[in-house]
PDB file of C-alpha atoms in Angstrom:
ATOM      1  CA  MET A1438      -3.629 115.874  38.978  1.00 42.00           C
ATOM      2  CA  SER A1439      -3.783 118.415  36.091  1.00 52.00           C
ATOM      3  CA  ILE A1440      -6.856 118.309  33.718  1.00 66.00           C
ATOM      4  CA  SER A1441      -5.810 117.464  30.059  1.00 84.00           C
ATOM      5  CA  ALA A1442      -6.578 119.731  27.176  1.00 88.00           C
ATOM      6  CA  PHE A1443      -8.982 116.983  26.059  1.00 91.00           C
ATOM      7  CA  GLN A1444     -10.927 116.835  29.311  1.00 92.00           C
ATOM      8  CA  GLN A1445     -11.102 120.761  29.208  1.00 93.00           C
ATOM      9  CA  ALA A1446     -12.682 120.743  25.912  1.00 94.00           C
ATOM     10  CA  ARG A1447     -14.982 118.027  26.686  1.00 96.00           C
ATOM     11  CA  GLU A1448     -15.976 119.408  30.199  1.00 96.00           C
ATOM     12  CA  LYS A1449     -17.153 122.507  28.376  1.00 96.00           C
ATOM     13  CA  TYR A1450     -19.897 120.484  26.429  1.00 98.00           C
ATOM     14  CA  ARG A1451     -20.835 117.961  29.222  1.00 97.00           C
ATOM     15  CA  PRO A1452     -24.495 117.626  29.404  1.00 98.00           C
ATOM     16  CA  ALA A1453     -26.305 118.152  32.713  1.00 95.00           C
ATOM     17  CA  ASN A1454     -28.179 114.789  31.993  1.00 96.00           C
ATOM     18  CA  ILE A1455     -26.371 112.279  29.633  1.00 98.00           C
ATOM     19  CA  LYS A1456     -28.902 110.457  27.193  1.00 98.00           C
ATOM     20  CA  VAL A1457     -26.060 108.556  25.245  1.00 98.00           C
ATOM     21  CA  LEU A1458     -22.664 108.069  26.220  1.00 98.00           C
ATOM     22  CA  PHE A1459     -20.470 107.424  23.129  1.00 98.00           C
ATOM     23  CA  ILE A1460     -16.939 105.600  24.171  1.00 98.00           C
ATOM     24  CA  THR A1461     -14.325 105.715  21.301  1.00 97.00           C
ATOM     25  CA  GLU A1462     -10.805 105.546  20.501  1.00 96.00           C
ATOM     26  CA  ALA A1463      -8.002 107.531  22.374  1.00 95.00           C
ATOM     27  CA  PRO A1464      -7.766 111.032  21.223  1.00 92.00           C
ATOM     28  CA  PRO A1465      -5.318 112.091  18.339  1.00 89.00           C
ATOM     29  CA  VAL A1466      -2.103 113.622  19.164  1.00 87.00           C
ATOM     30  CA  GLU A1467      -1.842 117.294  20.320  1.00 76.00           C
ATOM     31  CA  GLU A1468      -0.028 118.602  17.544  1.00 71.00           C
ATOM     32  CA  ARG A1469      -3.050 117.450  15.041  1.00 69.00           C
ATOM     33  CA  ASN A1470      -5.031 119.959  16.754  1.00 80.00           C
ATOM     34  CA  ARG A1471      -7.964 118.237  16.225  1.00 87.00           C
ATOM     35  CA  TYR A1472     -10.275 116.308  18.642  1.00 93.00           C
ATOM     36  CA  PHE A1473     -14.184 115.770  18.756  1.00 95.00           C
ATOM     37  CA  TYR A1474     -14.709 118.876  21.263  1.00 96.00           C
ATOM     38  CA  TYR A1475     -11.902 121.366  19.774  1.00 94.00           C
ATOM     39  CA  GLU A1476     -14.027 124.180  18.459  1.00 94.00           C
ATOM     40  CA  HIS A1477     -11.646 125.094  15.561  1.00 91.00           C
ATOM     41  CA  VAL A1478     -10.747 122.023  13.604  1.00 90.00           C
ATOM     42  CA  ARG A1479      -9.871 122.724   9.668  1.00 85.00           C
ATOM     43  CA  ARG A1480      -9.379 119.386   8.528  1.00 85.00           C
ATOM     44  CA  GLY A1481     -10.185 115.720   9.601  1.00 84.00           C
ATOM     45  CA  ASP A1482     -12.743 115.667  12.147  1.00 91.00           C
ATOM     46  CA  SER A1483     -14.679 112.684  10.531  1.00 94.00           C
ATOM     47  CA  LEU A1484     -16.193 111.529  13.968  1.00 96.00           C
ATOM     48  CA  PHE A1485     -17.724 114.717  14.809  1.00 97.00           C
ATOM     49  CA  LEU A1486     -18.984 115.313  11.202  1.00 96.00           C
ATOM     50  CA  GLU A1487     -20.318 111.843  10.894  1.00 97.00           C
ATOM     51  CA  THR A1488     -21.977 112.034  14.350  1.00 98.00           C
ATOM     52  CA  ILE A1489     -23.773 115.303  13.705  1.00 98.00           C
ATOM     53  CA  LYS A1490     -25.079 113.768  10.219  1.00 97.00           C
ATOM     54  CA  VAL A1491     -26.465 110.846  12.071  1.00 97.00           C
ATOM     55  CA  LEU A1492     -28.139 112.914  14.923  1.00 98.00           C
ATOM     56  CA  PHE A1493     -28.991 116.323  13.281  1.00 97.00           C
ATOM     57  CA  PRO A1494     -29.499 115.389   9.339  1.00 95.00           C
ATOM     58  CA  GLU A1495     -31.746 118.110   8.307  1.00 94.00           C
ATOM     59  CA  GLU A1496     -29.626 120.827  10.191  1.00 94.00           C
ATOM     60  CA  VAL A1497     -26.357 119.550   8.217  1.00 95.00           C
ATOM     61  CA  GLU A1498     -28.052 119.209   4.795  1.00 94.00           C
ATOM     62  CA  ALA A1499     -28.697 123.081   5.239  1.00 93.00           C
ATOM     63  CA  PHE A1500     -25.060 123.894   5.036  1.00 93.00           C
ATOM     64  CA  GLU A1501     -23.604 123.648   1.440  1.00 92.00           C
ATOM     65  CA  THR A1502     -19.863 122.665   2.473  1.00 92.00           C
ATOM     66  CA  VAL A1503     -18.170 120.744   5.127  1.00 91.00           C
ATOM     67  CA  LYS A1504     -16.208 123.921   5.617  1.00 92.00           C
ATOM     68  CA  ALA A1505     -19.354 125.868   6.444  1.00 93.00           C
ATOM     69  CA  ILE A1506     -20.341 123.070   8.874  1.00 94.00           C
ATOM     70  CA  ARG A1507     -17.028 123.743  10.523  1.00 92.00           C
ATOM     71  CA  ARG A1508     -17.560 127.268  11.144  1.00 93.00           C
ATOM     72  CA  GLU A1509     -20.733 126.463  12.943  1.00 95.00           C
ATOM     73  CA  LYS A1510     -19.128 123.765  15.017  1.00 96.00           C
ATOM     74  CA  THR A1511     -19.489 125.610  18.259  1.00 96.00           C
ATOM     75  CA  TYR A1512     -23.374 125.346  17.629  1.00 96.00           C
ATOM     76  CA  PHE A1513     -23.294 121.688  16.927  1.00 97.00           C
ATOM     77  CA  LEU A1514     -21.510 120.891  20.027  1.00 98.00           C
ATOM     78  CA  GLU A1515     -23.900 123.071  21.906  1.00 98.00           C
ATOM     79  CA  ARG A1516     -26.777 120.829  20.233  1.00 97.00           C
ATOM     80  CA  LEU A1517     -24.979 117.735  21.286  1.00 98.00           C
ATOM     81  CA  GLN A1518     -25.090 119.091  24.834  1.00 98.00           C
ATOM     82  CA  GLU A1519     -28.708 120.432  25.017  1.00 97.00           C
ATOM     83  CA  GLU A1520     -29.603 116.942  23.597  1.00 97.00           C
ATOM     84  CA  GLY A1521     -27.634 114.841  25.914  1.00 98.00           C
ATOM     85  CA  TYR A1522     -25.082 113.310  23.784  1.00 98.00           C
ATOM     86  CA  TYR A1523     -21.504 112.870  25.162  1.00 98.00           C
ATOM     87  CA  LEU A1524     -18.224 111.499  24.099  1.00 98.00           C
ATOM     88  CA  ILE A1525     -15.248 110.115  25.936  1.00 97.00           C
ATOM     89  CA  GLY A1526     -12.075 108.063  24.806  1.00 96.00           C
ATOM     90  CA  ALA A1527     -11.324 104.629  26.245  1.00 97.00           C
ATOM     91  CA  VAL A1528      -8.332 106.129  27.362  1.00 96.00           C
ATOM     92  CA  ASP A1529      -7.660 109.967  27.577  1.00 91.00           C
ATOM     93  CA  LYS A1530      -4.317 110.090  26.135  1.00 91.00           C
ATOM     94  CA  PRO A1531      -3.135 109.759  22.574  1.00 93.00           C
ATOM     95  CA  LEU A1532      -1.602 106.432  21.399  1.00 95.00           C
ATOM     96  CA  PRO A1533       0.429 107.318  18.523  1.00 92.00           C
ATOM     97  CA  GLY A1534       1.873 104.555  16.321  1.00 92.00           C
ATOM     98  CA  LYS A1535       0.264 101.782  18.497  1.00 96.00           C
ATOM     99  CA  THR A1536      -1.172  98.687  16.839  1.00 96.00           C
ATOM    100  CA  ALA A1537      -4.869  97.471  17.032  1.00 96.00           C
ATOM    101  CA  ALA A1538      -3.186  94.688  19.476  1.00 97.00           C
ATOM    102  CA  ALA A1539      -1.595  97.242  21.513  1.00 97.00           C
ATOM    103  CA  ARG A1540      -4.349  99.571  21.738  1.00 97.00           C
ATOM    104  CA  THR A1541      -6.728  96.525  22.557  1.00 97.00           C
ATOM    105  CA  ASN A1542      -4.586  95.862  25.534  1.00 98.00           C
ATOM    106  CA  LEU A1543      -4.252  99.410  26.498  1.00 98.00           C
ATOM    107  CA  TYR A1544      -8.111  99.894  26.631  1.00 98.00           C
ATOM    108  CA  ARG A1545      -8.522  96.701  28.793  1.00 98.00           C
ATOM    109  CA  GLU A1546      -5.780  97.854  31.139  1.00 98.00           C
ATOM    110  CA  ASN A1547      -7.450 101.065  31.434  1.00 97.00           C
ATOM    111  CA  LEU A1548     -10.879  99.665  32.026  1.00 98.00           C
ATOM    112  CA  PRO A1549     -11.196 100.166  35.937  1.00 98.00           C
ATOM    113  CA  VAL A1550     -10.401 103.865  35.112  1.00 97.00           C
ATOM    114  CA  LEU A1551     -12.705 104.108  32.433  1.00 97.00           C
ATOM    115  CA  MET A1552     -15.604 102.535  34.549  1.00 97.00           C
ATOM    116  CA  LYS A1553     -14.955 105.114  37.179  1.00 97.00           C
ATOM    117  CA  GLU A1554     -15.162 108.099  34.444  1.00 96.00           C
ATOM    118  CA  ILE A1555     -18.619 106.476  33.217  1.00 97.00           C
ATOM    119  CA  LEU A1556     -20.058 106.726  36.586  1.00 96.00           C
ATOM    120  CA  GLN A1557     -18.582 110.133  37.369  1.00 95.00           C
ATOM    121  CA  VAL A1558     -20.325 111.688  34.357  1.00 95.00           C
ATOM    122  CA  ALA A1559     -23.497 109.444  33.721  1.00 95.00           C
ATOM    123  CA  ARG A1560     -26.181 107.420  35.565  1.00 91.00           C
ATOM    124  CA  PRO A1561     -25.641 103.787  35.608  1.00 85.00           C
ATOM    125  CA  GLY A1562     -28.375 102.641  33.311  1.00 95.00           C
ATOM    126  CA  THR A1563     -27.043 105.303  30.697  1.00 98.00           C
ATOM    127  CA  PRO A1564     -27.061 103.825  27.242  1.00 98.00           C
ATOM    128  CA  ILE A1565     -23.582 103.482  25.901  1.00 98.00           C
ATOM    129  CA  VAL A1566     -22.422 103.194  22.316  1.00 98.00           C
ATOM    130  CA  LEU A1567     -18.804 101.889  21.542  1.00 98.00           C
ATOM    131  CA  ILE A1568     -17.284 103.386  18.232  1.00 98.00           C
ATOM    132  CA  SER A1569     -14.648 101.377  16.677  1.00 97.00           C
ATOM    133  CA  ALA A1570     -13.807  97.785  16.373  1.00 97.00           C
ATOM    134  CA  VAL A1571     -10.948  97.820  18.656  1.00 98.00           C
ATOM    135  CA  VAL A1572     -12.667  99.695  21.509  1.00 98.00           C
ATOM    136  CA  PHE A1573     -15.850  97.294  20.899  1.00 98.00           C
ATOM    137  CA  ARG A1574     -13.633  94.009  21.137  1.00 98.00           C
ATOM    138  CA  ALA A1575     -11.582  95.342  23.722  1.00 98.00           C
ATOM    139  CA  ILE A1576     -14.087  96.456  26.321  1.00 98.00           C
ATOM    140  CA  GLY A1577     -17.587  95.629  25.287  1.00 98.00           C
ATOM    141  CA  GLU A1578     -18.287  92.333  26.920  1.00 98.00           C
ATOM    142  CA  SER A1579     -16.485  93.413  29.981  1.00 98.00           C
ATOM    143  CA  LEU A1580     -18.505  96.444  30.515  1.00 98.00           C
ATOM    144  CA  ARG A1581     -21.819  94.653  29.786  1.00 97.00           C
ATOM    145  CA  ALA A1582     -20.660  92.030  32.329  1.00 97.00           C
ATOM    146  CA  SER A1583     -20.099  94.950  34.865  1.00 97.00           C
ATOM    147  CA  GLY A1584     -23.828  96.103  34.595  1.00 97.00           C
ATOM    148  CA  PHE A1585     -23.300  98.770  32.052  1.00 97.00           C
ATOM    149  CA  ASN A1586     -25.800  99.365  29.336  1.00 98.00           C
ATOM    150  CA  VAL A1587     -23.914  98.851  26.143  1.00 98.00           C
ATOM    151  CA  ILE A1588     -27.018  99.043  23.703  1.00 98.00           C
ATOM    152  CA  HIS A1589     -25.469  97.175  20.465  1.00 98.00           C
ATOM    153  CA  ASP A1590     -23.965  93.564  19.912  1.00 97.00           C
ATOM    154  CA  ASP A1591     -22.278  94.521  16.705  1.00 96.00           C
ATOM    155  CA  ILE A1592     -19.323  96.737  15.979  1.00 97.00           C
ATOM    156  CA  ILE A1593     -19.945 100.377  14.821  1.00 98.00           C
ATOM    157  CA  GLU A1594     -16.907 101.146  12.819  1.00 96.00           C
ATOM    158  CA  PHE A1595     -14.968 104.331  13.442  1.00 97.00           C
ATOM    159  CA  PRO A1596     -16.122 106.838  10.706  1.00 96.00           C
ATOM    160  CA  ASN A1597     -12.678 107.375   8.598  1.00 92.00           C
ATOM    161  CA  SER A1598     -10.713 105.396   5.969  1.00 88.00           C
ATOM    162  CA  GLY A1599     -13.988 104.808   3.959  1.00 91.00           C
ATOM    163  CA  GLN A1600     -16.139 103.490   6.839  1.00 94.00           C
ATOM    164  CA  GLN A1601     -18.313 106.812   7.170  1.00 96.00           C
ATOM    165  CA  LEU A1602     -21.196 105.150   5.388  1.00 95.00           C
ATOM    166  CA  ASN A1603     -20.999 102.000   7.621  1.00 96.00           C
ATOM    167  CA  PHE A1604     -20.869 104.153  10.685  1.00 97.00           C
ATOM    168  CA  ARG A1605     -24.245 106.239   9.510  1.00 97.00           C
ATOM    169  CA  ARG A1606     -25.886 102.967   8.525  1.00 97.00           C
ATOM    170  CA  LYS A1607     -25.185 101.235  11.833  1.00 98.00           C
ATOM    171  CA  LEU A1608     -25.613 104.199  14.422  1.00 98.00           C
ATOM    172  CA  ARG A1609     -28.943 105.779  12.976  1.00 97.00           C
ATOM    173  CA  PRO A1610     -30.966 102.503  13.138  1.00 98.00           C
ATOM    174  CA  LEU A1611     -29.472 101.820  16.369  1.00 98.00           C
ATOM    175  CA  LEU A1612     -30.424 105.128  17.980  1.00 98.00           C
ATOM    176  CA  ARG A1613     -33.888 104.948  16.147  1.00 97.00           C
ATOM    177  CA  GLU A1614     -34.641 101.628  17.798  1.00 97.00           C
ATOM    178  CA  ASN A1615     -33.753 102.725  21.189  1.00 97.00           C
ATOM    179  CA  GLN A1616     -35.804 105.949  20.790  1.00 97.00           C
ATOM    180  CA  LEU A1617     -32.345 107.926  21.394  1.00 98.00           C
ATOM    181  CA  LEU A1618     -32.648 110.392  18.449  1.00 97.00           C
ATOM    182  CA  PRO A1619     -33.169 113.931  18.895  1.00 96.00           C
ATOM    183  CA  ALA A1620     -36.760 115.206  17.755  1.00 86.00           C
ATOM    184  CA  PRO A1621     -36.130 117.400  14.459  1.00 78.00           C
ATOM    185  CA  ILE A1622     -35.952 121.052  14.717  1.00 73.00           C
TER     186      ILE A1622
END
């Protein structure tokens, strides 16, 4: 089995000990050349940008533009790694043009593979945060019923299409309540 470009990029920044495992939608199509763990992304990248705003607000505020933050993406990926944050997709291949219902079915079908991946990268009790309504509805209860530590009972929206503020409003307090935020620098 060959390793995908997504897996290769992700593995480079896998923490030795994962403090929080984020699980989100399938990665974007390769032609878009953007992915959470790709170091050189010129546009989009809202999941990465909004995640670092939640986790490292003081550091992000030091930058005047998103373009300046993007120039330092490698630094922030290393910070995520150092702090123990890791992100994987509910599936590891793009699902272009699939409806929410079709993605839901694919995420459910892939759940046994995903569970194996979770156990390969994290400890059984590692806190898990599911990002996106589709992912939460598709696999949240099944993961919890299988003994995985999904730490929230409500949807955390994927941070695009105007949902960035909702993402930050829900994720930061969730991580604070569970004492999973990094210490400020």
